[in-house]
mmCIF file of C-alpha atoms in Angstrom:
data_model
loop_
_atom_site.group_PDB
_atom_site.id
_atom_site.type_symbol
_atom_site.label_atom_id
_atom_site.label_comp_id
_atom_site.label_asym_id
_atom_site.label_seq_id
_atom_site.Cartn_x
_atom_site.Cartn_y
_atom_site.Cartn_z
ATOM 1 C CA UNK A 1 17.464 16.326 -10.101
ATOM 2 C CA UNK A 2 16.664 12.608 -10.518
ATOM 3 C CA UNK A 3 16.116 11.387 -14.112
ATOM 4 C CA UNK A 4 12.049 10.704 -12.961
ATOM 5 C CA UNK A 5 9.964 12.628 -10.098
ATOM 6 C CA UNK A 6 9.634 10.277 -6.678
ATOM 7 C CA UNK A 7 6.672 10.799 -5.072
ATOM 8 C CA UNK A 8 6.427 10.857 -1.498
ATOM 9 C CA UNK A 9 3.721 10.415 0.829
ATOM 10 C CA UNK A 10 2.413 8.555 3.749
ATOM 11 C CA UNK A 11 -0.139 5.469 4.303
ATOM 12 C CA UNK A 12 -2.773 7.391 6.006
ATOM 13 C CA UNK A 13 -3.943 11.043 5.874
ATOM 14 C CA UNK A 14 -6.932 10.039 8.232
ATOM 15 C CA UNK A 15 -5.291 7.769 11.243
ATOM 16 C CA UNK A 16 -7.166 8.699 14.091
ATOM 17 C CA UNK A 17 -3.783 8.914 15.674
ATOM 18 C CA UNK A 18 -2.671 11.824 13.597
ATOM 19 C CA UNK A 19 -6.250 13.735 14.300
ATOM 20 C CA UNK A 20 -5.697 12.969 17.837
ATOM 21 C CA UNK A 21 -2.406 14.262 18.511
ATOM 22 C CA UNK A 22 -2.812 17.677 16.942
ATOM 23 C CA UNK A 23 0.798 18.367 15.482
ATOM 24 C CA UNK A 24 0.242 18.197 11.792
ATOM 25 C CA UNK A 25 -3.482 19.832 10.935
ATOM 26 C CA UNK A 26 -4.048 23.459 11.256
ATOM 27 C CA UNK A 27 -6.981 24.008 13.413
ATOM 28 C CA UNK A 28 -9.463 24.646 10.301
ATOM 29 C CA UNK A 29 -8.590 21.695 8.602
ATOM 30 C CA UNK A 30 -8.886 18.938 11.839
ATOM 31 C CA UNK A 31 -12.354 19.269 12.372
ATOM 32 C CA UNK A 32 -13.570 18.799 8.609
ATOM 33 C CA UNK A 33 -12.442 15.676 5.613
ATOM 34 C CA UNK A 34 -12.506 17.684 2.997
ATOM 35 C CA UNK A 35 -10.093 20.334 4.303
ATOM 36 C CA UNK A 36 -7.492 17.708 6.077
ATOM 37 C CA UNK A 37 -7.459 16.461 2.153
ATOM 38 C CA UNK A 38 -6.636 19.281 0.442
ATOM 39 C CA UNK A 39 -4.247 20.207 3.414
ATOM 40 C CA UNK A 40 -2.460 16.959 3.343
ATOM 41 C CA UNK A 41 -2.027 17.821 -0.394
ATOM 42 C CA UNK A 42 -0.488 21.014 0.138
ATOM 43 C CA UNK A 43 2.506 18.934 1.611
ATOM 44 C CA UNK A 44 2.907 15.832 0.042
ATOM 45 C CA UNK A 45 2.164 14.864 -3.871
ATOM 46 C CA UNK A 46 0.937 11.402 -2.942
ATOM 47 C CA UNK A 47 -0.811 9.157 -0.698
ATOM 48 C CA UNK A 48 -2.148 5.402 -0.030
ATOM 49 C CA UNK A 49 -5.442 4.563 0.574
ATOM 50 C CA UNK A 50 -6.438 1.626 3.023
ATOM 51 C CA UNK A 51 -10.176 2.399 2.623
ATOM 52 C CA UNK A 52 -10.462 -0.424 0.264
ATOM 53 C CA UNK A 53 -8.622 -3.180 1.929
ATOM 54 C CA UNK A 54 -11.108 -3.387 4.637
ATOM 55 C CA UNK A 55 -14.254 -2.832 2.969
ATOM 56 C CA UNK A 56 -15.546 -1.840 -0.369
ATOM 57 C CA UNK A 57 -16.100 1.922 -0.820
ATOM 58 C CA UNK A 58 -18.577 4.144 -2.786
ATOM 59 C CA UNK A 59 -17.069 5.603 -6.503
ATOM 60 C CA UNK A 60 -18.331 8.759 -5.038
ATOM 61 C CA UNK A 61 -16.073 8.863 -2.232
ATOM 62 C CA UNK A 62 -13.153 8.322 -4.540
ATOM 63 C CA UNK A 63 -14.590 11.155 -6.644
ATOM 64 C CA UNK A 64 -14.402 13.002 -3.639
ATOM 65 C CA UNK A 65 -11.354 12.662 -3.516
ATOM 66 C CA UNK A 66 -10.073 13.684 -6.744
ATOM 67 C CA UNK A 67 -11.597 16.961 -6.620
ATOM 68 C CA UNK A 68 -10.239 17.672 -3.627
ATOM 69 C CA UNK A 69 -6.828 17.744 -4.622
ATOM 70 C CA UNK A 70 -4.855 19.564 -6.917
ATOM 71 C CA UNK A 71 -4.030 18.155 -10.675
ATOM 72 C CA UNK A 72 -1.038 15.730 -10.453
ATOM 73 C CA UNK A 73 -1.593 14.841 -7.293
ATOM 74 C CA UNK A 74 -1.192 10.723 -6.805
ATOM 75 C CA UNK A 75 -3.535 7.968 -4.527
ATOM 76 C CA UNK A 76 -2.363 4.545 -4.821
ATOM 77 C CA UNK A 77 -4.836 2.183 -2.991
ATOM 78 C CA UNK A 78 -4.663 -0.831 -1.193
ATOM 79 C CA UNK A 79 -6.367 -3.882 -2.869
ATOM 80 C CA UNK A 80 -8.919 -6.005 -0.619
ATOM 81 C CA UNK A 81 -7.603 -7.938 1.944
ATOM 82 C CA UNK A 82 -9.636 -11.080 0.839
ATOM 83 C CA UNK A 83 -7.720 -10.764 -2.474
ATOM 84 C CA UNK A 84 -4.406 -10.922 -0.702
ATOM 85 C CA UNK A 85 -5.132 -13.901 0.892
ATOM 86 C CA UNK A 86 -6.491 -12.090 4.014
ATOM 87 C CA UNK A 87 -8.898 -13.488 5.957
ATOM 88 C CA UNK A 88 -12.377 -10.919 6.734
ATOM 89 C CA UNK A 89 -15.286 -11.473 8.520
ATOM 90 C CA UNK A 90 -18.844 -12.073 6.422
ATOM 91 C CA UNK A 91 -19.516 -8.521 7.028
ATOM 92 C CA UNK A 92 -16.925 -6.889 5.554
ATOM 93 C CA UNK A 93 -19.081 -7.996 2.685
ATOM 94 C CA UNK A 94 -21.931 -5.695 1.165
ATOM 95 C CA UNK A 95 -25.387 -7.155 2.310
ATOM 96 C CA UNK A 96 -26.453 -8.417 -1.347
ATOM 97 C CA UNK A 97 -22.983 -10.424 -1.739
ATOM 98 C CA UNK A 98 -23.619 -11.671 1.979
ATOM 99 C CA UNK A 99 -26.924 -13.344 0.896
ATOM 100 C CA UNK A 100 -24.637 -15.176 -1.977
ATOM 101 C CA UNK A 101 -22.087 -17.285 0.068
ATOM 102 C CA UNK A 102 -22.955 -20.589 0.831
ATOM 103 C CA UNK A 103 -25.535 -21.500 4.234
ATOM 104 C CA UNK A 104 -22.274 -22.361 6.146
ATOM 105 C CA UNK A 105 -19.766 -19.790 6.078
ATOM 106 C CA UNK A 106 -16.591 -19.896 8.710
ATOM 107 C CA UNK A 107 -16.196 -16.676 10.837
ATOM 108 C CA UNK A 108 -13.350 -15.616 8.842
ATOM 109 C CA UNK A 109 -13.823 -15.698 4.900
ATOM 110 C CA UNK A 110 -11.084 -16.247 2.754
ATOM 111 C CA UNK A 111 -10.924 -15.822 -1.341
ATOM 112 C CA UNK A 112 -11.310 -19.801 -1.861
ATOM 113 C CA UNK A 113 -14.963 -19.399 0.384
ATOM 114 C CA UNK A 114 -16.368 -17.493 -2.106
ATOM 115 C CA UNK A 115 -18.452 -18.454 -5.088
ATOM 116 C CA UNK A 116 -17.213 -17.609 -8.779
ATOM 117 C CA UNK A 117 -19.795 -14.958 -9.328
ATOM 118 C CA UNK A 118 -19.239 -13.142 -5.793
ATOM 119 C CA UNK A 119 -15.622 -13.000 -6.783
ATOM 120 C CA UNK A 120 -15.948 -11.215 -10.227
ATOM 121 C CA UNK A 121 -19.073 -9.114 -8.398
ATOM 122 C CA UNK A 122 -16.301 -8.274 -5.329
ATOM 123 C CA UNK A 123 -13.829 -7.474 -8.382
ATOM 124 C CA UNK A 124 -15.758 -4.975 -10.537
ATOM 125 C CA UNK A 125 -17.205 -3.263 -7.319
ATOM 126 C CA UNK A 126 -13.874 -2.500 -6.283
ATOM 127 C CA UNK A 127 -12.401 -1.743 -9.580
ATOM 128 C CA UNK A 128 -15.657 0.720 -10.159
ATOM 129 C CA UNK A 129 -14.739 2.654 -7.230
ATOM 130 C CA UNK A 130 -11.128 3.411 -8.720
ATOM 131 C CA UNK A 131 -13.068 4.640 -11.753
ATOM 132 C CA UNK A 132 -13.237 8.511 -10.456
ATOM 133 C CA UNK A 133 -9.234 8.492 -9.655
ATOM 134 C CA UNK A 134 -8.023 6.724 -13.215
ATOM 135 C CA UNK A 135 -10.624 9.554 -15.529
ATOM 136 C CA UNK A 136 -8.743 12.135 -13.382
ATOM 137 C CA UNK A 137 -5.355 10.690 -13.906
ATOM 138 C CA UNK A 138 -4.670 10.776 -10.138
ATOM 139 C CA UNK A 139 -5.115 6.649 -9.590
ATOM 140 C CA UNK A 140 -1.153 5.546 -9.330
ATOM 141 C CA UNK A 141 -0.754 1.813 -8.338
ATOM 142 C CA UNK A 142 -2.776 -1.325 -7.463
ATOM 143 C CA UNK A 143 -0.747 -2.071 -4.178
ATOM 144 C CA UNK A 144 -1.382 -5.986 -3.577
ATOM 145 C CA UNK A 145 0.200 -6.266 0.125
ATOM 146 C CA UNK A 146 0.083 -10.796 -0.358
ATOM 147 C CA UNK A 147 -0.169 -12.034 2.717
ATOM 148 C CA UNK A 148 2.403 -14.211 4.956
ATOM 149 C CA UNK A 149 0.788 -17.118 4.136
ATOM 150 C CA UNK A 150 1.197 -16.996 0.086
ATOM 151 C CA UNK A 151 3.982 -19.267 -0.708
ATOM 152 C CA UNK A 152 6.514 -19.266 -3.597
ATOM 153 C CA UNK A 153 4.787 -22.142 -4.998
ATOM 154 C CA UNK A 154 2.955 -23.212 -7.940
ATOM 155 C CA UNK A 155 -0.356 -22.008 -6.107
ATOM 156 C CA UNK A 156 1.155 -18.928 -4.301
ATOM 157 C CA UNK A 157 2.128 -17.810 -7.927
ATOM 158 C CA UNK A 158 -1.029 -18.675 -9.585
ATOM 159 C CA UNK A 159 -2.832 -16.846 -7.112
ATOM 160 C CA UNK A 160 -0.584 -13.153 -7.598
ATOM 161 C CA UNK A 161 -1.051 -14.159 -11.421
ATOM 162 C CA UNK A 162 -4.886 -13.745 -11.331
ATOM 163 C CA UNK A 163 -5.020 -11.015 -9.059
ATOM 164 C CA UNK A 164 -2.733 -9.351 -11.786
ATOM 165 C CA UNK A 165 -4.948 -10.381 -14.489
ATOM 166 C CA UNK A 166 -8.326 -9.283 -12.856
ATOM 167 C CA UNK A 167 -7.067 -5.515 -12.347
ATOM 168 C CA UNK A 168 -7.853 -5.372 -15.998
ATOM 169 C CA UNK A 169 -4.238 -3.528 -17.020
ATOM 170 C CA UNK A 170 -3.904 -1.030 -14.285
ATOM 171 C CA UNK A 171 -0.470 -0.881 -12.753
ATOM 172 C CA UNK A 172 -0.103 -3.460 -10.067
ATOM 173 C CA UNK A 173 3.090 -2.931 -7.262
ATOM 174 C CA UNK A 174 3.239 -6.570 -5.721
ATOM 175 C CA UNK A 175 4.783 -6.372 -1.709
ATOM 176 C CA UNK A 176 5.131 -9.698 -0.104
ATOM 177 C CA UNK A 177 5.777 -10.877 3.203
ATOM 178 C CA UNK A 178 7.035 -14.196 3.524
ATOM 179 C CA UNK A 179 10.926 -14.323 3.923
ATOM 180 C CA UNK A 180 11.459 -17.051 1.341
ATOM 181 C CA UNK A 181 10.103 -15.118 -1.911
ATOM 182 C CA UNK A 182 13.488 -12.956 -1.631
ATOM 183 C CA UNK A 183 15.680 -15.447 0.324
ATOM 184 C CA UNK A 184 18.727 -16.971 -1.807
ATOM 185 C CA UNK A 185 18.297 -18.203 -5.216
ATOM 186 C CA UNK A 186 14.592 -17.630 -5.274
ATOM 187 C CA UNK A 187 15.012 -13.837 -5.255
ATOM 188 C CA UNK A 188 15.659 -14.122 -8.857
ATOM 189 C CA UNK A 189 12.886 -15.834 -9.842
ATOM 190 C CA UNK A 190 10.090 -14.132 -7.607
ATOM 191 C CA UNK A 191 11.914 -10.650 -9.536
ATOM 192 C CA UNK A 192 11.490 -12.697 -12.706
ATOM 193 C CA UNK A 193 8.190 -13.506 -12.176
ATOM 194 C CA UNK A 194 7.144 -9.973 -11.170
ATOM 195 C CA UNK A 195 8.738 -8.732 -14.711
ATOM 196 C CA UNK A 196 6.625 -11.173 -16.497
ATOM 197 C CA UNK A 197 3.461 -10.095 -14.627
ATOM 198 C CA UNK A 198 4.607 -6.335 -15.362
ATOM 199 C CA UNK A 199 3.664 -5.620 -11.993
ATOM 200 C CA UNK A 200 5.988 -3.257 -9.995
ATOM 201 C CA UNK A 201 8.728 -4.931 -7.242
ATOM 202 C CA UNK A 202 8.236 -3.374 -3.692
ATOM 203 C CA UNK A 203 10.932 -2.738 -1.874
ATOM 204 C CA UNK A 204 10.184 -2.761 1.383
ATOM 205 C CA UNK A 205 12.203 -1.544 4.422
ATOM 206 C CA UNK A 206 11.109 -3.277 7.590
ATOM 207 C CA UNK A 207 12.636 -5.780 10.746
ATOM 208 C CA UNK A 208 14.554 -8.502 9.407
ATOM 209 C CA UNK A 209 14.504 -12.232 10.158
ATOM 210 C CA UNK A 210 11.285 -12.878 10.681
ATOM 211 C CA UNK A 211 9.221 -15.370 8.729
ATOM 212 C CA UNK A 212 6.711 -12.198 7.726
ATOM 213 C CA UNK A 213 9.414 -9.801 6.342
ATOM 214 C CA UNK A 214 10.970 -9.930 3.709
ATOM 215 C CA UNK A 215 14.651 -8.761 2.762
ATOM 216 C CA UNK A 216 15.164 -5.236 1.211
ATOM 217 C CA UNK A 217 15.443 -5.949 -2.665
ATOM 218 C CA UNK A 218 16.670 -2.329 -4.353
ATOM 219 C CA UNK A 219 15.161 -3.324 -7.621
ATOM 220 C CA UNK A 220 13.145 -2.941 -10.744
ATOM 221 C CA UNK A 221 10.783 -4.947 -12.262
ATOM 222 C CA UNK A 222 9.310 -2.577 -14.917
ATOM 223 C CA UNK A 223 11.369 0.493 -16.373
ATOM 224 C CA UNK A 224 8.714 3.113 -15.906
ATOM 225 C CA UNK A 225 7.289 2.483 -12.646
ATOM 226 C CA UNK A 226 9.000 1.193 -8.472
ATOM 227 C CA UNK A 227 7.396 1.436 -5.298
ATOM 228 C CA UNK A 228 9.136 1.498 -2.121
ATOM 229 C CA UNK A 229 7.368 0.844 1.097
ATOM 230 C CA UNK A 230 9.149 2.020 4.968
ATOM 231 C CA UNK A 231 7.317 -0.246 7.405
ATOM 232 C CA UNK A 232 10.045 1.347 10.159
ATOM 233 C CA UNK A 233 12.372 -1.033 11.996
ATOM 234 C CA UNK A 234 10.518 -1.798 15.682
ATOM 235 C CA UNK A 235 12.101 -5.560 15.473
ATOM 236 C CA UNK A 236 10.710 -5.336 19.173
ATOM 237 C CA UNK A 237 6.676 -5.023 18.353
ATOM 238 C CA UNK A 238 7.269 -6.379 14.891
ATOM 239 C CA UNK A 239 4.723 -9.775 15.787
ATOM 240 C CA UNK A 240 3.117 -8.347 18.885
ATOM 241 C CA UNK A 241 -0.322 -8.560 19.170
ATOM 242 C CA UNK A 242 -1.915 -5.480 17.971
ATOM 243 C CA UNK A 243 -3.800 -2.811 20.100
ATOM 244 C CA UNK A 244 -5.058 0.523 19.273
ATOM 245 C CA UNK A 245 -5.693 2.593 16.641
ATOM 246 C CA UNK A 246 -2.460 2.484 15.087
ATOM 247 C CA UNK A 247 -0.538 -1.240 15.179
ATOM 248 C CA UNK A 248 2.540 -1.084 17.194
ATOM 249 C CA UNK A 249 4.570 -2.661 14.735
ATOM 250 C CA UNK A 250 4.571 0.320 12.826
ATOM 251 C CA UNK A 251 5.927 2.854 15.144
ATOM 252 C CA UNK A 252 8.860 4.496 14.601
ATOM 253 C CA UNK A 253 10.657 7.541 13.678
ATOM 254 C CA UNK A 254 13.525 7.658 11.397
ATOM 255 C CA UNK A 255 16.854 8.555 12.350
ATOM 256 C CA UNK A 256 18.301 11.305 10.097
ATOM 257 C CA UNK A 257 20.794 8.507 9.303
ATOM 258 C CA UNK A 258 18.776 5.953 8.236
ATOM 259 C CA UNK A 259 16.725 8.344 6.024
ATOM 260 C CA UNK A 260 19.962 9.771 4.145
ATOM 261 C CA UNK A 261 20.422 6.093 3.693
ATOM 262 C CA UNK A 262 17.045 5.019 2.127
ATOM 263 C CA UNK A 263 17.265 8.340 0.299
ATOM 264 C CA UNK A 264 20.411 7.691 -1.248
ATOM 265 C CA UNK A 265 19.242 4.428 -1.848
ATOM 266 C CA UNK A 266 15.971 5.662 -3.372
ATOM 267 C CA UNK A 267 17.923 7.475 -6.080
ATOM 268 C CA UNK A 268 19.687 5.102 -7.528
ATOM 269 C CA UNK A 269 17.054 3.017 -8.117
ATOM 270 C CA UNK A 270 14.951 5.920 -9.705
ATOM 271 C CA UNK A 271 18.011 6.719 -11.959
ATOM 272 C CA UNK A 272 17.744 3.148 -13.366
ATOM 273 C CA UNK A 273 14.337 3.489 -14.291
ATOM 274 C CA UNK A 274 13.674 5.079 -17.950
ATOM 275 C CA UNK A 275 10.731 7.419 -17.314
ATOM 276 C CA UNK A 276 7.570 7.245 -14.680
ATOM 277 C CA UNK A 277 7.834 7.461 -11.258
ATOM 278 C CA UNK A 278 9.492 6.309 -8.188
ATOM 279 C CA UNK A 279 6.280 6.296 -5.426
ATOM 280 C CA UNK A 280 8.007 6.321 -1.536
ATOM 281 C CA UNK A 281 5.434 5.693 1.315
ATOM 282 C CA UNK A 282 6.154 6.062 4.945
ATOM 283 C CA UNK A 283 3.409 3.474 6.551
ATOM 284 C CA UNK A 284 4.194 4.217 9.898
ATOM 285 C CA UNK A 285 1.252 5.717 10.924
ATOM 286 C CA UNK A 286 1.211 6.517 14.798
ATOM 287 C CA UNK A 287 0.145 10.085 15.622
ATOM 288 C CA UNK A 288 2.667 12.049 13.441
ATOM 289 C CA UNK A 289 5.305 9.873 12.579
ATOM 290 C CA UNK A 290 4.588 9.103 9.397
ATOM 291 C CA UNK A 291 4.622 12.913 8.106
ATOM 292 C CA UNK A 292 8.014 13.421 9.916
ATOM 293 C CA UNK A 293 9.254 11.038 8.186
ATOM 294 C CA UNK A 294 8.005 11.727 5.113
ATOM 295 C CA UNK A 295 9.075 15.254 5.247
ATOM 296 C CA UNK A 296 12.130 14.188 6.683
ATOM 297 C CA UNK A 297 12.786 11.172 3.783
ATOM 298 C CA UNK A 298 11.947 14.656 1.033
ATOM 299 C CA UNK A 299 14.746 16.724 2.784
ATOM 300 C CA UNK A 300 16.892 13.793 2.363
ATOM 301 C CA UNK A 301 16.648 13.330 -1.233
ATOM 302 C CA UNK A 302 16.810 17.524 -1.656
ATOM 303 C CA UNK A 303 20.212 16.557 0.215
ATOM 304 C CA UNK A 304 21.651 14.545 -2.317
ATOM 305 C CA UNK A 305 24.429 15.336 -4.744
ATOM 306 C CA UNK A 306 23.245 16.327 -7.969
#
């Protein structure tokens, strides 16, 4: 046994993908969102939401959630993609926030188009919908996915700083995905700034050397709390042009290799940390590959000398 409990789970329990291919619902639970829920539970003691990176969702739905799924079970969420830097078209806006933004809008909206008061308005509606999962102690982290874009500079900083500050104290896990944050003697610093934030390091396993990954940093920047992130390794589909329902980049199964690796791996960095939890998401999402790995990542740390 590990010194804290790592949680396991995939990215998605709803990618059409994984309805479509029929290997990992039982027949009574495919056709119905309540039962996939509570049968994805069953299997897994966490999961990450996406819901809220494209568009804002309803406190209800989140309450939903929670009583659908047994007590200590885990949902980390995804923040909004315009608070990542992402870029979103006007209608990924709610109507009354729409009617707020200046006459001339571009296309695609980005956090420095919007007025002051839509921001904090975009900010408590999105926080208000986590409401249901923190008052049933299932809410784990904030998971800010920055975008390629944000730079270790002065501004890139600034910009992670606020979103930190504007979660109003809920644990933050900070991935980014430009190469240089974790390249050479700025690795310290980006982990020193994430300390100072007291926002959670990601460690993420995906391609390397590209200019949107980043390398695999095995560390800690809070004692109680790490977040690891499998983005599999298809280097070939990595920047391809996405099509489908599931984005190509993120195909791929595990060998049982590589996940005795990250497993192994995965331990020692939860035996570093002093108490909380070690949260391990498989976000490779086509059909079932994401719950064979996951199941596959839990055998691998049930493997592991004690």
């Amino acid at each position: 046994m590990h010194a804290i409990p790592i949680l396991v789970g995939t990215a998605s329990w709803t990618d059409p993908t994984l309805l479509a291919c029929g290997r990992f619902y039982p027949p009574h639970a495919a056709q119905h969102a309540q039962a996939r829920l509570a049968y994805y539970a069953t299997r897994f003691p966490m999961v990450e939401v996406d819901a809220g990176y494209y568009a804002l969702f309803d406190p209800m739905t989140a309450y939903r959630w929670a009583q659908r799924t047994p007590p200590g079970f885990v949902f980390n969420v995804k923040a909004h993609r315009l608070f990542t830097g992402h870029g979103a078209p006007p209608q990924a806006l709610p109507a009354d926030l729409r009617r707020e933004l200046p006459a001339r809008v571009p296309g695609t909206l980005y956090y420095r188009h919007l007025p002051p008061d839509v921001r904090r308005e975009l900010w408590a509606r999105f926080l208000l919908a986590l409401e249901p999962l923190r008052q049933a102690g299932k809410l784990g982290v904030l998971l800010f996915q920055f975008a390629p874009w944000v730079r270790p500079d002065a501004a890139g900083r600034a910009h992670i700083a606020h979103c930190v500050a504007m979660s109003q104290g809920l644990d933050c896990a900070i991935e980014l995905r430009r190469h240089e944050w974790l390249a050479g003697a700025q690795q310290a610093a980006t982990l020193a700034f994430e300390r100072e934030l007291g926002a959670a390091h990601v460690v993420v396993d995906s391609p390397q050397g590209f200019e949107n990954t980043v390398a695999p940093v095995w560390q800690a920047t809070r004692d109680d709390l790490a977040v690891v992130r499998l983005h599999g390794r298809n280097a070939a589909n990595w920047n391809a042009p996405a099509s489908g329902a599931s984005s190509g980049r993120f195909r791929y199964e595990y060998s049982e290799q590589e996940l005795a690796e990250l497993a192994r791996r995965a331990g020692q960095l939860a035996d570093r940390l002093r108490a909380g939890k070690l949260h391990v998401v498989l976000n490779t999402n086509y059909r079932d590959q994401g719950v064979r790995n996951a199941s596959g990542f839990m055998q691998a740390l049930a493997a592991l000398p004690r």
